[in-house]
Short mmCIF file of C-alpha atoms and ligand atoms in Angstrom, two decimals:
data_model
loop_
_atom_site.label_atom_id
_atom_site.label_comp_id
_atom_site.label_asym_id
_atom_site.label_seq_id
_atom_site.Cartn_x
_atom_site.Cartn_y
_atom_site.Cartn_z
CA UNK A 229 0.27 0.26 -0.04
CA UNK A 230 1.21 3.11 -0.37
CA UNK A 231 -0.40 5.46 1.51
CA UNK A 232 0.47 6.23 5.39
CA UNK A 233 -1.80 3.72 7.40
CA UNK A 234 -3.35 3.58 10.55
CA UNK A 235 -5.08 1.62 13.05
CA UNK A 236 -7.84 3.54 15.25
CA UNK A 237 -8.83 1.29 17.96
CA UNK A 238 -12.20 2.66 19.90
CA UNK A 239 -12.99 4.89 16.14
CA UNK A 240 -17.01 3.34 16.14
CA UNK A 241 -17.54 7.53 17.72
CA UNK A 242 -16.25 9.98 19.95
CA UNK A 243 -11.84 10.50 19.77
CA UNK A 244 -11.96 7.38 17.79
CA UNK A 245 -14.13 8.33 15.07
CA UNK A 246 -12.70 12.34 15.18
CA UNK A 247 -9.43 11.04 14.90
CA UNK A 248 -9.79 8.52 11.59
CA UNK A 249 -12.03 11.17 10.03
CA UNK A 250 -8.43 13.11 10.62
CA UNK A 251 -6.16 11.08 9.78
CA UNK A 252 -8.58 10.33 6.65
CA UNK A 253 -8.62 13.35 5.50
CA UNK A 254 -4.89 13.28 5.96
CA UNK A 255 -4.49 11.10 3.36
CA UNK A 256 -3.48 8.10 5.10
CA UNK A 257 -5.74 4.64 4.83
CA UNK A 258 -7.11 4.15 8.08
CA UNK A 259 -7.98 0.83 9.57
CA UNK A 260 -10.95 1.92 11.93
CA UNK A 261 -11.78 -0.79 14.94
CA UNK A 262 -14.40 -1.94 17.19
CA UNK A 263 -15.59 -4.31 19.33
CA UNK A 264 -19.47 -4.27 18.35
CA UNK A 265 -20.80 -4.18 15.24
CA UNK A 266 -19.57 -3.00 11.40
CA UNK A 267 -22.35 -0.96 10.91
CA UNK A 268 -20.98 1.18 13.44
CA UNK A 269 -17.84 1.02 11.30
CA UNK A 270 -19.21 0.95 7.97
CA UNK A 271 -21.57 4.75 8.85
CA UNK A 272 -17.87 6.40 10.02
CA UNK A 273 -16.70 5.04 6.65
CA UNK A 274 -19.60 6.42 4.98
CA UNK A 275 -18.20 9.49 6.49
CA UNK A 276 -14.60 8.40 5.28
CA UNK A 277 -15.50 8.24 2.07
CA UNK A 278 -17.41 11.25 1.67
CA UNK A 279 -13.94 13.08 2.44
CA UNK A 280 -12.28 10.78 -0.58
CA UNK A 281 -10.61 8.63 1.71
CA UNK A 282 -10.01 4.83 2.16
CA UNK A 283 -10.62 2.72 4.72
CA UNK A 284 -10.41 -1.22 6.71
CA UNK A 285 -13.44 -1.64 9.12
CA UNK A 286 -11.66 -4.09 11.41
CA UNK A 287 -14.32 -5.68 14.70
CA UNK A 288 -12.30 -7.15 17.55
CA UNK A 289 -12.20 -6.28 20.94
CA UNK A 290 -9.02 -5.40 22.32
CA UNK A 291 -8.73 -6.16 25.49
CA UNK A 292 -8.50 -9.32 24.26
CA UNK A 293 -5.61 -11.55 22.95
CA UNK A 294 -6.75 -13.61 20.42
CA UNK A 295 -8.93 -10.77 18.65
CA UNK A 296 -6.24 -8.43 18.50
CA UNK A 297 -3.73 -10.87 17.39
CA UNK A 298 -7.00 -11.39 14.77
CA UNK A 299 -7.56 -7.74 13.66
CA UNK A 300 -3.23 -7.26 13.07
CA UNK A 301 -3.06 -10.40 10.94
CA UNK A 302 -5.89 -8.72 8.39
CA UNK A 303 -4.05 -5.22 8.95
CA UNK A 304 -0.49 -6.89 7.69
CA UNK A 305 -2.06 -9.16 5.11
CA UNK A 306 -3.02 -5.86 3.87
CA UNK A 307 -0.63 -3.44 4.23
CA UNK A 308 2.38 -5.37 6.22
CA UNK A 309 2.77 -2.74 8.31
CA UNK A 310 1.57 0.23 10.35
CA UNK A 311 3.03 3.73 10.31
CA UNK A 312 0.79 5.24 13.09
CA UNK A 313 -1.37 3.44 15.66
CA UNK A 314 -3.68 5.47 17.93
CA UNK A 315 -4.26 2.73 21.26
CA UNK A 316 -8.19 4.87 22.25
CA UNK A 317 -10.63 2.17 22.88
CA UNK A 318 -11.28 2.59 26.59
CA UNK A 319 -14.42 2.69 28.95
CA UNK A 320 -14.98 4.60 31.65
CA UNK A 321 -16.45 3.44 35.71
CA UNK A 322 -17.94 5.68 37.83
CA UNK A 323 -18.07 3.62 41.16
CA UNK A 324 -16.39 3.80 44.77
CA UNK A 325 -13.56 0.95 44.19
CA UNK A 326 -15.16 -1.08 47.63
CA UNK A 327 -18.07 -1.21 45.78
CA UNK A 328 -16.17 -2.69 42.16
CA UNK A 329 -16.69 -6.26 41.45
CA UNK A 330 -13.71 -7.72 40.58
CA UNK A 331 -15.22 -9.01 37.58
CA UNK A 332 -15.99 -4.66 36.84
CA UNK A 333 -11.97 -4.33 37.64
CA UNK A 334 -11.12 -6.65 35.31
CA UNK A 335 -13.49 -5.67 32.27
CA UNK A 336 -11.72 -2.06 33.00
CA UNK A 337 -7.74 -3.24 33.02
CA UNK A 338 -8.39 -4.93 29.61
CA UNK A 339 -10.17 -2.58 27.74
CA UNK A 340 -8.36 0.56 29.35
CA UNK A 341 -4.74 -1.15 29.78
CA UNK A 342 -4.27 -4.30 28.40
CA UNK A 343 -5.73 -3.47 24.91
CA UNK A 344 -2.63 -0.39 24.76
CA UNK A 345 -0.23 -3.35 25.69
CA UNK A 346 -1.54 -5.29 22.66
CA UNK A 347 -1.99 -3.74 19.91
CA UNK A 348 1.75 -2.09 20.51
CA UNK A 349 3.28 -5.86 21.66
CA UNK A 350 1.65 -6.53 17.64
CA UNK A 351 2.58 -3.56 15.86
CA UNK A 352 6.18 -3.10 16.95
CA UNK A 353 7.87 -5.85 15.37
CA UNK A 354 6.94 -4.85 12.01
CA UNK A 355 7.85 -1.51 13.01
CA UNK A 356 11.27 -1.85 13.84
CA UNK A 357 12.29 -3.65 10.79
CA UNK A 358 11.54 -0.98 8.77
CA UNK A 359 12.70 1.51 11.65
CA UNK A 360 10.04 3.91 11.68
CA UNK A 361 6.37 3.94 14.07
CA UNK A 362 4.44 6.40 15.74
CA UNK A 363 2.70 5.16 19.05
CA UNK A 364 -0.75 7.27 20.47
CA UNK A 365 -1.84 6.65 23.55
CA UNK A 366 -5.26 8.30 24.34
CA UNK A 367 -4.68 8.92 28.59
CA UNK A 368 -6.66 11.20 30.79
CA UNK A 369 -5.81 13.40 32.60
CA UNK A 370 -7.07 11.80 35.46
CA UNK A 371 -4.30 9.16 35.73
CA UNK A 372 -2.45 12.10 36.62
CA UNK A 373 -3.91 13.47 38.94
CA UNK A 374 -6.21 10.46 39.40
CA UNK A 375 -10.67 11.01 39.87
CA UNK A 376 -12.79 10.82 43.26
CA UNK A 377 -15.28 7.82 42.54
CA UNK A 378 -13.49 6.79 38.63
CA UNK A 379 -9.62 4.80 40.94
CA UNK A 380 -9.41 2.00 37.96
CA UNK A 381 -10.21 4.31 35.48
CA UNK A 382 -7.25 6.94 36.95
CA UNK A 383 -5.62 3.24 37.40
CA UNK A 384 -5.66 1.87 33.89
CA UNK A 385 -4.26 5.93 32.94
CA UNK A 386 -1.57 5.41 34.66
CA UNK A 387 -0.81 2.53 33.81
CA UNK A 388 -1.12 3.91 29.57
CA UNK A 389 1.07 6.43 30.99
CA UNK A 390 4.12 4.74 32.79
CA UNK A 391 3.29 2.64 28.80
CA UNK A 392 4.47 5.39 27.72
CA UNK A 393 7.36 6.65 29.08
CA UNK A 394 8.89 3.18 29.16
CA UNK A 395 8.34 1.75 26.47
CA UNK A 396 9.65 5.32 24.92
CA UNK A 397 12.63 4.86 25.73
CA UNK A 398 12.26 0.53 24.59
CA UNK A 399 11.78 2.31 20.56
CA UNK A 400 13.51 5.18 20.38
CA UNK A 401 16.89 3.59 19.07
CA UNK A 402 14.24 1.98 16.72
CA UNK A 403 13.57 5.52 15.61
CA UNK A 404 9.26 5.29 16.32
CA UNK A 405 8.30 7.89 18.98
CA UNK A 406 5.30 6.48 21.92
CA UNK A 407 3.70 10.08 23.39
CA UNK A 408 -0.21 9.84 24.92
CA UNK A 409 -2.56 12.72 25.08
CA UNK A 410 -4.14 13.10 28.40
CA UNK A 411 -7.36 14.09 27.97
CA UNK A 412 -9.64 16.57 29.91
CA UNK A 413 -13.30 16.52 30.12
CA UNK A 414 -14.08 15.55 26.11
CA UNK A 415 -18.07 15.74 24.88
CA UNK A 416 -18.28 12.35 23.92
CA UNK A 417 -20.74 9.53 24.97
CA UNK A 418 -18.41 9.38 27.71
CA UNK A 419 -19.49 11.63 29.55
CA UNK A 420 -23.42 10.73 28.48
CA UNK A 421 -24.58 10.07 31.73
CA UNK A 422 -24.07 14.33 32.71
CA UNK A 423 -28.10 15.89 33.41
CA UNK A 424 -27.10 19.29 31.73
CA UNK A 425 -26.42 21.24 35.21
CA UNK A 426 -23.95 18.70 36.28
CA UNK A 427 -22.07 19.38 32.86
CA UNK A 428 -22.96 23.35 33.25
CA UNK A 429 -21.07 22.91 36.79
CA UNK A 430 -17.99 20.63 35.84
CA UNK A 431 -17.62 23.30 33.08
CA UNK A 432 -17.30 25.98 35.00
CA UNK A 433 -13.89 24.37 36.68
CA UNK A 434 -12.52 24.24 34.00
CA UNK A 435 -10.34 27.77 32.86
CA UNK A 436 -11.70 26.99 29.54
CA UNK A 437 -15.03 26.69 30.29
CA UNK A 438 -15.81 24.55 27.95
CA UNK A 439 -15.88 20.68 27.16
CA UNK A 440 -12.79 19.98 24.93
CA UNK A 441 -14.20 18.82 21.44
CA UNK A 442 -13.31 15.53 20.10
CA UNK A 443 -12.16 16.95 16.42
CA UNK A 444 -9.66 19.26 19.12
CA UNK A 445 -8.15 16.32 20.40
CA UNK A 446 -8.14 14.92 16.78
CA UNK A 447 -6.18 17.63 15.79
CA UNK A 448 -3.44 17.28 18.44
CA UNK A 449 -2.89 13.68 17.66
CA UNK A 450 -2.55 14.38 13.72
CA UNK A 451 0.21 16.82 14.78
CA UNK A 452 2.59 13.87 17.01
CA UNK A 453 2.33 11.32 14.37
CA UNK A 454 3.86 14.14 12.09
CA UNK A 455 5.79 15.57 15.08
CA UNK A 456 9.52 16.12 14.99
CA UNK A 457 11.09 12.16 15.24
CA UNK A 458 12.98 13.73 18.93
CA UNK A 459 10.07 14.57 20.88
CA UNK A 460 9.01 11.20 22.39
CA UNK A 461 8.00 9.37 26.27
CA UNK A 462 5.45 13.01 26.47
CA UNK A 463 2.59 13.12 28.15
CA UNK A 464 0.62 15.46 26.81
CA UNK A 465 -2.01 17.80 28.61
CA UNK A 466 -5.14 18.28 26.31
CA UNK A 467 -7.77 19.27 29.33
CA UNK A 468 -8.85 23.40 28.76
CA UNK A 469 -5.76 23.97 31.71
CA UNK A 470 -7.54 21.87 34.32
CA UNK A 471 -4.41 20.52 35.54
P1 NAD B 560 -16.53 6.99 23.76
O1 NAD B 560 -17.63 6.23 24.68
O2 NAD B 560 -17.24 7.45 22.92
O3 NAD B 560 -15.71 6.22 22.66
C1 NAD B 560 -14.95 4.51 22.97
C2 NAD B 560 -15.46 3.35 21.70
O4 NAD B 560 -14.56 2.32 22.53
C3 NAD B 560 -16.50 2.98 21.34
O5 NAD B 560 -16.16 3.64 19.98
C4 NAD B 560 -15.94 2.13 21.50
O6 NAD B 560 -17.30 0.94 21.03
C5 NAD B 560 -14.97 1.52 21.80
N1 NAD B 560 -14.79 -0.20 22.56
C6 NAD B 560 -15.06 0.56 23.66
N2 NAD B 560 -14.85 -0.81 24.00
C7 NAD B 560 -13.91 -0.90 23.36
C8 NAD B 560 -13.04 -2.71 23.45
N3 NAD B 560 -12.85 -3.67 23.77
N4 NAD B 560 -12.36 -3.07 21.98
C9 NAD B 560 -13.12 -2.68 21.04
N5 NAD B 560 -13.31 -1.17 21.10
C10 NAD B 560 -14.04 -0.25 22.30
O7 NAD B 560 -15.52 7.73 24.60
P2 NAD B 560 -14.46 9.08 23.93
O8 NAD B 560 -14.46 9.93 25.29
O9 NAD B 560 -14.40 8.80 22.37
O10 NAD B 560 -13.20 8.35 25.16
C11 NAD B 560 -11.85 7.89 23.63
C12 NAD B 560 -11.01 7.56 24.52
O11 NAD B 560 -10.97 8.49 25.21
C13 NAD B 560 -11.10 6.76 25.63
O12 NAD B 560 -9.63 5.91 25.96
C14 NAD B 560 -11.14 7.64 26.87
O13 NAD B 560 -10.75 6.80 28.45
C15 NAD B 560 -10.50 8.58 26.68
N6 NAD B 560 -10.32 10.14 27.41
C16 NAD B 560 -11.91 10.40 27.06
C17 NAD B 560 -12.70 11.46 27.62
C18 NAD B 560 -13.01 11.95 27.90
O14 NAD B 560 -14.35 13.09 28.92
N7 NAD B 560 -14.26 11.72 26.70
C19 NAD B 560 -11.39 12.35 28.47
C20 NAD B 560 -10.34 11.56 28.88
C21 NAD B 560 -9.70 10.00 28.03
#
């Protein structure tokens, strides 16, 4: 494939969808993933078509090692290697840690942290072979400062930040850059359970006075994919000044 390639996990909506459209608009062939249905991905694909871009839909749960192996087998059949990996898929869990069941903890960690491990492990060998690649992890400001009633989520995103910093050192000799975006509150379905009043109160706590948009995160992810190669191992805040 002559075009540059990117895999965006969790691309059926929200930040992942915006990343898929931004990369497609910039001329990348985009592998779009989600765990639920091909129809959701094809809806994103229609938007990519309208931009004149190209895509392949790859359904699979990135929190499951075997699914990630299948996703990468499909990618490598089509194009041999990836130029950019955007680890975006994630879920939230709100509640007291003392009330959290084992399976809720495991699902949260698998989806938000193990997925990043599985996808990086699958992407790295081909990137090392060609001595080039970019890994962009969508993290959260709660991974830096912690959020009450989101302990598991905060732990998972702290894990993503640690993995980002360590992997950046491991892969710098192979000219592969690994960075993370520590997002603040972004206007997506993940915050859909908040009432209009709760949203207003939360926005008042943010110096920018509003939630971020998925398109703003996507624009920075695209810039990171093209940033000078000397920048690696960074956890970049995208939070309207919150932290
Ligand atoms: P969203 O709920 O709108 O979208 C999440 C996407 O991930 C969906 O496409 C969903 O189908 C997919 N997904 C979920 N589990 C998956 C799995 N196991 N395998 C494959 N796909 C899966 O959420 P969003 O706000 O767009 O979040 C995207 C990323 O941004 C997440 O990692 C999230 O933690 C992070 N983030 C979001 C916010 C925010 O305020 N929205 C803040 C900080 C960080």
